[in-house]
Coordinates of C-alpha atoms and ligand atoms in Angstrom, one line a residue:
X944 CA 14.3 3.1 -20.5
X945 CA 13.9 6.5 -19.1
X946 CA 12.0 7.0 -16.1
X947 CA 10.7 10.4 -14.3
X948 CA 10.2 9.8 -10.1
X949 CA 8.8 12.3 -7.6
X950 CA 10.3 11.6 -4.4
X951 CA 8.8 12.4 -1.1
X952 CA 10.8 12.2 1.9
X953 CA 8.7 13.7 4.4
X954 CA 9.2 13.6 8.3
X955 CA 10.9 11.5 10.8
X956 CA 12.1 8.8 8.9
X957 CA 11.2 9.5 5.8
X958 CA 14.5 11.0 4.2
X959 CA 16.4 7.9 5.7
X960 CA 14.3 5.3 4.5
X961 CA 14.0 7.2 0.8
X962 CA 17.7 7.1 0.7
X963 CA 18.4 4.0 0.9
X964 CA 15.4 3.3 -1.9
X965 CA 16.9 5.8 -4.3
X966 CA 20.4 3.6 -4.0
X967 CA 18.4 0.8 -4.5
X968 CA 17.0 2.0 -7.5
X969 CA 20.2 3.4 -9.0
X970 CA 21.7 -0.3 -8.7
X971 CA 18.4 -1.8 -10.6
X972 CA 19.3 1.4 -13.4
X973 CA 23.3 0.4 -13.8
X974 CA 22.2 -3.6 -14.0
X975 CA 19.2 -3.4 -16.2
X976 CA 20.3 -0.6 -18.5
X977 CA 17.5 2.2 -17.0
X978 CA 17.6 5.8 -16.1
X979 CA 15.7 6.3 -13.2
X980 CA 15.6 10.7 -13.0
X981 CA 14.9 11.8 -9.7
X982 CA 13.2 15.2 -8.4
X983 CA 12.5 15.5 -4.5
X984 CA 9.7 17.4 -3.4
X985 CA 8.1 19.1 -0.3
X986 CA 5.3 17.3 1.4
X987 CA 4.0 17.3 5.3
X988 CA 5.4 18.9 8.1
X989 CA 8.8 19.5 6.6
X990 CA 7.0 21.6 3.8
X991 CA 4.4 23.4 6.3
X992 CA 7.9 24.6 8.1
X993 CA 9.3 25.9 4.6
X994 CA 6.0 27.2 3.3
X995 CA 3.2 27.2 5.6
X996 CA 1.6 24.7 3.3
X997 CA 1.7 20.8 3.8
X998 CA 1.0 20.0 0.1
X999 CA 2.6 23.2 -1.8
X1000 CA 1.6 23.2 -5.2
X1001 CA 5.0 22.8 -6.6
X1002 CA 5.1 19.1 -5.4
X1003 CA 1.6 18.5 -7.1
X1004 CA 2.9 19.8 -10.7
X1005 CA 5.8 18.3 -10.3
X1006 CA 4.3 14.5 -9.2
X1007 CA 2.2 15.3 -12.4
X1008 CA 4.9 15.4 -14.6
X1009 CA 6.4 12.3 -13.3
X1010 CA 5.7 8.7 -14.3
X1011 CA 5.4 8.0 -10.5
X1012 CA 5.9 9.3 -6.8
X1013 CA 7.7 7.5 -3.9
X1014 CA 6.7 8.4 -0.7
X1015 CA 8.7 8.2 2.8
X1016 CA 6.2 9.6 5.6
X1017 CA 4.8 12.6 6.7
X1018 CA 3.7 13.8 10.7
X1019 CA 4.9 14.0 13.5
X1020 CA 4.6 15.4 17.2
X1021 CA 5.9 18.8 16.1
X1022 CA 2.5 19.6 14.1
X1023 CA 0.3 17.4 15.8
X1024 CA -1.5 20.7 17.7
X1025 CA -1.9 22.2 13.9
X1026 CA -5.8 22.5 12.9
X1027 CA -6.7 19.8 11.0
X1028 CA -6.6 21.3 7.7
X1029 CA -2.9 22.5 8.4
X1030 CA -1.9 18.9 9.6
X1031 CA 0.6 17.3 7.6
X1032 CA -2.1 13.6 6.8
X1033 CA -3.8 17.1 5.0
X1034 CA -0.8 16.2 2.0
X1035 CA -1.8 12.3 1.9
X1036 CA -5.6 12.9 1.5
X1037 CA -4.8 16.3 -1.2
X1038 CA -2.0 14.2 -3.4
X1039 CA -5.1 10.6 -3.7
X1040 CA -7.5 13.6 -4.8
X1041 CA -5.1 15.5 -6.8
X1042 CA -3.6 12.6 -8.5
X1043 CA -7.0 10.5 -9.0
X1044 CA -5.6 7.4 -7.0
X1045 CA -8.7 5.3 -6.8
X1046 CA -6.8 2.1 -6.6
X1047 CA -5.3 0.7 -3.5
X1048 CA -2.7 -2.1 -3.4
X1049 CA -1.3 -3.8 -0.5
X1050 CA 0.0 -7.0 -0.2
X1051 CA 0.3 -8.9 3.1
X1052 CA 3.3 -10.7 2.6
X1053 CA 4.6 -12.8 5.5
X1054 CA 8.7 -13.5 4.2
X1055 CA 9.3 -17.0 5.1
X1056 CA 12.6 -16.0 7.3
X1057 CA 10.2 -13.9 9.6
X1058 CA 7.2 -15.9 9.9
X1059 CA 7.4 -16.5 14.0
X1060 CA 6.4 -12.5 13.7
X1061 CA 3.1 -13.9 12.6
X1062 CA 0.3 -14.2 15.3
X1063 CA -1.4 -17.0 13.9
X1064 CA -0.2 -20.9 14.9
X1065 CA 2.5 -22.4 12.1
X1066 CA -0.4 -25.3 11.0
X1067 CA -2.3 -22.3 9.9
X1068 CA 0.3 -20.5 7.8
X1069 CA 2.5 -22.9 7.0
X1070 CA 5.5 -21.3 5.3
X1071 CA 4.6 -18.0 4.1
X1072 CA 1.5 -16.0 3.3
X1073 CA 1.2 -14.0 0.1
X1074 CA -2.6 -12.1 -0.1
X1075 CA -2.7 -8.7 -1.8
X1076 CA -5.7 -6.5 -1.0
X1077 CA -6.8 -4.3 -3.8
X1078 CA -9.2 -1.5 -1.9
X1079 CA -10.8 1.2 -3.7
X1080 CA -9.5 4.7 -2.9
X1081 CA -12.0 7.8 -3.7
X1082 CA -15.7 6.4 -3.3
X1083 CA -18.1 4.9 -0.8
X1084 CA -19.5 6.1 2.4
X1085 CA -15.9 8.0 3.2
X1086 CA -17.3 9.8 0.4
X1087 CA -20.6 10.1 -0.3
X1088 CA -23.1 12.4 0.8
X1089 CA -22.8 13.2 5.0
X1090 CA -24.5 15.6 7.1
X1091 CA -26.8 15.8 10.8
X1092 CA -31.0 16.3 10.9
X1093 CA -33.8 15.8 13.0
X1094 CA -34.7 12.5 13.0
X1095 CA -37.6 9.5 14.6
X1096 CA -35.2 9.9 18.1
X1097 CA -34.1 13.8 17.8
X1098 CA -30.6 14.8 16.0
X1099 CA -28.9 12.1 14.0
X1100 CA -26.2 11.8 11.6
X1101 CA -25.6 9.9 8.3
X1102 CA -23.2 8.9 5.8
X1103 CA -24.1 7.3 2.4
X1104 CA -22.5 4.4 1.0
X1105 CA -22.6 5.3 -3.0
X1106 CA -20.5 3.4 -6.1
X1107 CA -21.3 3.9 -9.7
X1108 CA -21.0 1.4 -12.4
X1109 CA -17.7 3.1 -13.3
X1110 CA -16.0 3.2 -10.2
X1111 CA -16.6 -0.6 -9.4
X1112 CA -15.4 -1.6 -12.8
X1113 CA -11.9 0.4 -12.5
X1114 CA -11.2 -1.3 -9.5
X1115 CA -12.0 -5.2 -9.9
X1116 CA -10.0 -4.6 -13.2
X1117 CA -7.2 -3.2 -11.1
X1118 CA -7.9 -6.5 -8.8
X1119 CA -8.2 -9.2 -12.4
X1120 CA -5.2 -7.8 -13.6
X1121 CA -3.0 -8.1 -10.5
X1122 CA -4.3 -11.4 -10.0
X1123 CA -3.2 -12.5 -14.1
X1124 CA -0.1 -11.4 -12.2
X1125 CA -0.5 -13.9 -9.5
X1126 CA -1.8 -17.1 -8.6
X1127 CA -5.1 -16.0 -10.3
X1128 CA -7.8 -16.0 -8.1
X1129 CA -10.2 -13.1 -6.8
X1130 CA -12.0 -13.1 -3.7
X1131 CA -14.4 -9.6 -4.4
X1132 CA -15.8 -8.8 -0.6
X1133 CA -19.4 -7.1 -0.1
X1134 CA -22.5 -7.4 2.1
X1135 CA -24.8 -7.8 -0.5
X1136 CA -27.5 -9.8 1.4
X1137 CA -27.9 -6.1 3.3
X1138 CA -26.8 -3.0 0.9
X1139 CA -27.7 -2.6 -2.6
X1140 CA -24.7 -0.8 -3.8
X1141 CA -23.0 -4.3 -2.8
X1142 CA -25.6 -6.1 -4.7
X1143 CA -24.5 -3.6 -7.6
X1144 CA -20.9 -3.8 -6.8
X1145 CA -21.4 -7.8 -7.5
X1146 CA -23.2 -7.8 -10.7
X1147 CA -20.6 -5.4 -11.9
X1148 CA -17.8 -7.7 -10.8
X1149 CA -19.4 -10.7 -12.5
X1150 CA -19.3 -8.8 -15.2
X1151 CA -15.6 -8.1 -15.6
X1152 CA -14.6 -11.2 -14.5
X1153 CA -16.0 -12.0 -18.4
X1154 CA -13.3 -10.8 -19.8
X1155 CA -10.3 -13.2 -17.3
X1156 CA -12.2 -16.6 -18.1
X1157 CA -8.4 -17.8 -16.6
X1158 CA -9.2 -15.9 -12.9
X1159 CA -11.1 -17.6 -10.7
X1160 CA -13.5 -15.4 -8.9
X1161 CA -15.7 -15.9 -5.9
X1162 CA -17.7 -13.6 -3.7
X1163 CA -17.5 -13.4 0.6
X1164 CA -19.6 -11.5 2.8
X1165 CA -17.4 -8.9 4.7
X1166 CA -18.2 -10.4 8.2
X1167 CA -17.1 -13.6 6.8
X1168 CA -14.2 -12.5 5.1
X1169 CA -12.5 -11.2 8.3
X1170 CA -12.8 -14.4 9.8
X1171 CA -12.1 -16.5 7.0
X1172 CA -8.4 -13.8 7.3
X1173 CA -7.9 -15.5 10.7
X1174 CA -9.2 -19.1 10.1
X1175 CA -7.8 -20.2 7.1
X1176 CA -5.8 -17.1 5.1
X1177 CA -4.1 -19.1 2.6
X1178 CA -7.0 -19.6 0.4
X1179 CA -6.8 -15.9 -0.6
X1180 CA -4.4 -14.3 -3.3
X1181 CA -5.9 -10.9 -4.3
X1182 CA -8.9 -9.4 -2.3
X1183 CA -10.7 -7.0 -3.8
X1184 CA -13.1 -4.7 -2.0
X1185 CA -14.9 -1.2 -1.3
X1186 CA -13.0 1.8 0.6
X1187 CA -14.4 1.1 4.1
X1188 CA -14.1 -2.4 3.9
X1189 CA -10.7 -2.2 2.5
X1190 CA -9.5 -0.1 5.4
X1191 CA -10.2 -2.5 7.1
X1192 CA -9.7 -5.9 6.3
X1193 CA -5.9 -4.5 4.6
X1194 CA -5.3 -3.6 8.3
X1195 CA -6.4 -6.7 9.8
X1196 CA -4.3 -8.5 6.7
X1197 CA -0.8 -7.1 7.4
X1198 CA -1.2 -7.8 11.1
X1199 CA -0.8 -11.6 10.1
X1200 CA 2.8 -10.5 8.9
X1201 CA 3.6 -9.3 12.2
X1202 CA 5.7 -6.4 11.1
X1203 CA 5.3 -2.9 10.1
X1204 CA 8.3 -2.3 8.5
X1205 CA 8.1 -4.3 5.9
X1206 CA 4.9 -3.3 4.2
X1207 CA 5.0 -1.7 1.0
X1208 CA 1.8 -0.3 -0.6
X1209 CA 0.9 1.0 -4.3
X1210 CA -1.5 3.7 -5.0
X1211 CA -2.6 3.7 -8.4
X1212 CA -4.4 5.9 -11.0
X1213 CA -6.0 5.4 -14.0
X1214 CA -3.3 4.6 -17.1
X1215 CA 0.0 3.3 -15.2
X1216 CA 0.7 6.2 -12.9
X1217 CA 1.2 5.6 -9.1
X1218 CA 2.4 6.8 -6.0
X1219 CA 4.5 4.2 -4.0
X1220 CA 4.7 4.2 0.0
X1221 CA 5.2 2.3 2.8
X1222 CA 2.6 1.2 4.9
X1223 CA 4.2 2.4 8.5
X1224 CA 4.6 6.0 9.3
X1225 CA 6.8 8.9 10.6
X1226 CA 8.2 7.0 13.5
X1227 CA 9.6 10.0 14.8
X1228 CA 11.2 8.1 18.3
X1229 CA 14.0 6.8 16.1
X1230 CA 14.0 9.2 13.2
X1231 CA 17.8 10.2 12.0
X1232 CA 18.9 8.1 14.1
X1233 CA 19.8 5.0 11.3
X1234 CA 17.6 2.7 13.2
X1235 CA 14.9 2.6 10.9
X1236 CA 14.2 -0.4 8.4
X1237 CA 14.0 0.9 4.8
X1238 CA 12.6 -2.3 3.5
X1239 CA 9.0 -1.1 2.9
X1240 CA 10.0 1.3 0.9
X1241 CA 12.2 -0.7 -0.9
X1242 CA 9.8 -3.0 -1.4
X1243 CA 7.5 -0.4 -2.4
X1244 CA 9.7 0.5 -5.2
X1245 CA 9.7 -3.2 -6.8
X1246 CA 5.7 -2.2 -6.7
X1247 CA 6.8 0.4 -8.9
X1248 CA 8.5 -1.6 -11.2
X1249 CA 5.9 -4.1 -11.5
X1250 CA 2.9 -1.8 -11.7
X1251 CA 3.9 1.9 -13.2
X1252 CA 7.0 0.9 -15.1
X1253 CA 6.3 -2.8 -16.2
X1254 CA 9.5 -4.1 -14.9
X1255 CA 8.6 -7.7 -13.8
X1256 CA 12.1 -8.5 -13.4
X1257 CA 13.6 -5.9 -12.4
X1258 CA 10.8 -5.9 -9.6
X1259 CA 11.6 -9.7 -8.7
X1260 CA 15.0 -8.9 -8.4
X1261 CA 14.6 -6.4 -5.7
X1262 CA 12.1 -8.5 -3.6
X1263 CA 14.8 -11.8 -3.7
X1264 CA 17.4 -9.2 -2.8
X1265 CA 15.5 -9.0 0.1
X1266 CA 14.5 -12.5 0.8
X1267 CA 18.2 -13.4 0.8
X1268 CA 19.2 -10.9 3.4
X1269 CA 16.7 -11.9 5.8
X1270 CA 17.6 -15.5 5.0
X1271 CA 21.1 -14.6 5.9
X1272 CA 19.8 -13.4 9.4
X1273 CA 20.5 -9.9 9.0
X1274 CA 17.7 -8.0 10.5
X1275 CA 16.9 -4.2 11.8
X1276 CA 15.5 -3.2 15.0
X1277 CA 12.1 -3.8 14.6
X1278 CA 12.4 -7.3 13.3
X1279 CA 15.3 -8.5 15.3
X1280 CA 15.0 -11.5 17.2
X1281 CA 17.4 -13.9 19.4
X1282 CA 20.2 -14.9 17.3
X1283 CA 19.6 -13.3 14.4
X1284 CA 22.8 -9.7 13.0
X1285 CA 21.8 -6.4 14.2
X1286 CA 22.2 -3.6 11.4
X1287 CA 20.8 -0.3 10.8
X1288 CA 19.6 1.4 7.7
X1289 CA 22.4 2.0 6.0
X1290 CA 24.0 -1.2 6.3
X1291 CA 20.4 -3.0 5.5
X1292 CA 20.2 -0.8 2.5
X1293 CA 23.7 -1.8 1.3
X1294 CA 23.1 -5.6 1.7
X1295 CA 20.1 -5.6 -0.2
X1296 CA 22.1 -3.6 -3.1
X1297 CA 25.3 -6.4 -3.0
X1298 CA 22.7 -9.2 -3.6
X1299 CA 21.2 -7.1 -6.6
Ligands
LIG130 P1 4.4 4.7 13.1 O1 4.1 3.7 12.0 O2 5.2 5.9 12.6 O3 5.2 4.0 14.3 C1 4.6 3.0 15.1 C2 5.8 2.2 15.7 O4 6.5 1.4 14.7 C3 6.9 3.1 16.3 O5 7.4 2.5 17.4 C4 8.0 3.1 15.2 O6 9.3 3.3 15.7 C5 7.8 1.8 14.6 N1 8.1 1.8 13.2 C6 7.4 2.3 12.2 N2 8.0 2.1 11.0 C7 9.2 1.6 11.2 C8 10.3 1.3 10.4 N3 10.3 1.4 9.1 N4 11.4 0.7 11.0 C9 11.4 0.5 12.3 N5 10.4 0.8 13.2 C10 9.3 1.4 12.6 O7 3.0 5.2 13.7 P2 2.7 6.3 14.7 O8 3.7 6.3 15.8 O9 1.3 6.1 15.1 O10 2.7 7.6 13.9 C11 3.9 8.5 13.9 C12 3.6 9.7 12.9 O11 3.4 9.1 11.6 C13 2.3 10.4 13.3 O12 2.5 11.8 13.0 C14 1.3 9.9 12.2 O13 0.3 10.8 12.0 C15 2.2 9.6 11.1 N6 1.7 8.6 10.1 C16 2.0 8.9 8.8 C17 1.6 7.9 7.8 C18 2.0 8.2 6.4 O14 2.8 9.1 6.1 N7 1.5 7.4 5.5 C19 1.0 6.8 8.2 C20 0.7 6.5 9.6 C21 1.1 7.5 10.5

């Protein structure tokens, strides 16, 4: 099959850690029989130094027309004094709201060869850890209706928590359809003994969960849920919650993994289109400088192959090229520990392609 990618290096260590995905990818092509076309485009403080803009509107026509976009990072200290709408973040927020990605997807995956990175004791973890959070993108408070007035106390401020039927349906049938992927249980998080549009986000989840009678589904108050990630994180497989509480709880998830550069993430819109990144950013203290570990990204392009292009195994092949590296103790800087190879991006990159 044929398949259109926008890529996004970015800053810092973007372009290095894109490389080594695009290689990647080109190996999955010449195994599996796929053409995987690639056009790189400007975004972030690499694109505000070539055109004053940090999402030009060449790179959103151009992610448009592809059947997905992989991003590297953007920022940096060389824009940081920019006004905010100048900023290179501006490109992240413009290319969700531009390419309707109200679906977020990250999985907290702890690899079994790295699990002393995770802060919690071994009886907790066991082995591994495997949760995907599913947060929804482009509603709630973050974007409902804001502002100041004159209030019971003098000036006060206010943001508004809002989710229509439609918007809470999209995205616990982005969450029931990862799980049929999975080990087929949702955990939906709300606080619906306080805010309605929780008690309506509920009703609407028990709703779809009619139509994946094989998914088991249960409900957990946010408070609870972020304890419960601490206490006992094994009995979740996909979480599926609003934007604010997504923020956070997928932040307080991939902490149990212990590393940052390993975390892929998906952002999807509606149909199968999606824009692919890893969780970390610029890192700009070791950026050209073949220190940085390419695996999110990687990893975020098997999330590609699973979700935009339906590549299962194609997608499992990556992620156990992966596993086996790490298993063979080969390890980049930020992962390293006592005994283990010392290799940089390119060499990382190259493993991961001989196992494929
Ligand atoms: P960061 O994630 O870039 O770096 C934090 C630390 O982790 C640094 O020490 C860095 O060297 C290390 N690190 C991160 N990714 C790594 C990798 N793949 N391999 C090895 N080490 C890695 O966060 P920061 O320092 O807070 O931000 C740097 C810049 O990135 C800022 O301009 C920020 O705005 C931007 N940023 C961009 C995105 C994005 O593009 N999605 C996300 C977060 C931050």
């Amino acid at each position: 099959m044929n398949f259109n990618i926008a890529t996004i290096p970015g800053d810092g260590i973007g372009p290095d850690i894109v490389e080594q995905t695009i290689l990647v990818l080109d190996k999955i092509g010449e195994k599996y029989g796929h053409r995987f076309n690639f056009t790189e485009v400007l975004a972030g403080g690499v694109a505000i130094d070539k055109t004053g803009e940090p999402l030009p509107q060449e790179t959103i026509d151009i992610c448009k027309k592809s059947d997905a976009v992989l991003l590297g990072a953007v920022g940096g200290p060389k824009w940081d004094n920019l006004p905010g709408d100048k900023r290179p973040e501006k490109a992240l927020l413009g290319l969700r709201g531009e390419l309707g990605l109200f679906a977020n997807l990250r999985p907290a995956l702890l690899h079994k060869p790295l699990k002393d990175a995770c802060p919690l004791k071994a009886e907790i973890i066991g082995d591994s850890l495997d949760i995907l959070v599913v947060r929804e993108l482009t509603g709630g408070i973050y974007f409902g209706e804001r502002g100041r007035r004159t209030g019971k106390y003098g000036e006060e401020a206010y943001d508004t928590e809002t989710y229509s039927v439609k918007e809470v349906e999209r995205i616990a049938r982005v969450g029931f359809e990862a799980a049929m992927k999975r080990n087929k249980k949702v955990t939906s998080v709300d606080k619906a003994n306080i805010l309605e549009s929780s008690r309506l986000w509920r009703a609407v989840v028990e709703e779809v969960a009619k139509d994946y009678p094989q998914v088991e589904l249960n409900h957990m108050y946010v408070d609870n849920a972020a304890m419960q990630l601490i206490r006992n994180p094994k009995q979740f497989d996909v979480i599926v919650t609003s934007n604010m509480f997504g923020d956070i709880l997928s932040d307080e998830a991939s902490m149990l993994t212990g590393s940052i550069g390993m975390l892929p993430s998906a952002s999807l819109a509606e149909g199968s289109f999606g824009l692919y990144e890893p969780i970390h950013g610029s890192a700009p203290d070791i950026a050209g400088q073949n220190k940085a570990n390419p695996i999110a990204t990687i990893l975020s392009a098997a999330m590609m192959l699973r979700y935009s292009f339906g590549l299962e195994e194609e997608a499992q092949a990556i992620e156990n090229a992966v596993t086996k590296v790490l298993e063979q103790g080969y390890r980049t800087g930020d992962i390293m520990s006592e005994g283990m190879k010392l290799v940089g991006t390119k060499e990382i990159g190259q493993l991961i392609i001989n196992e494929l």
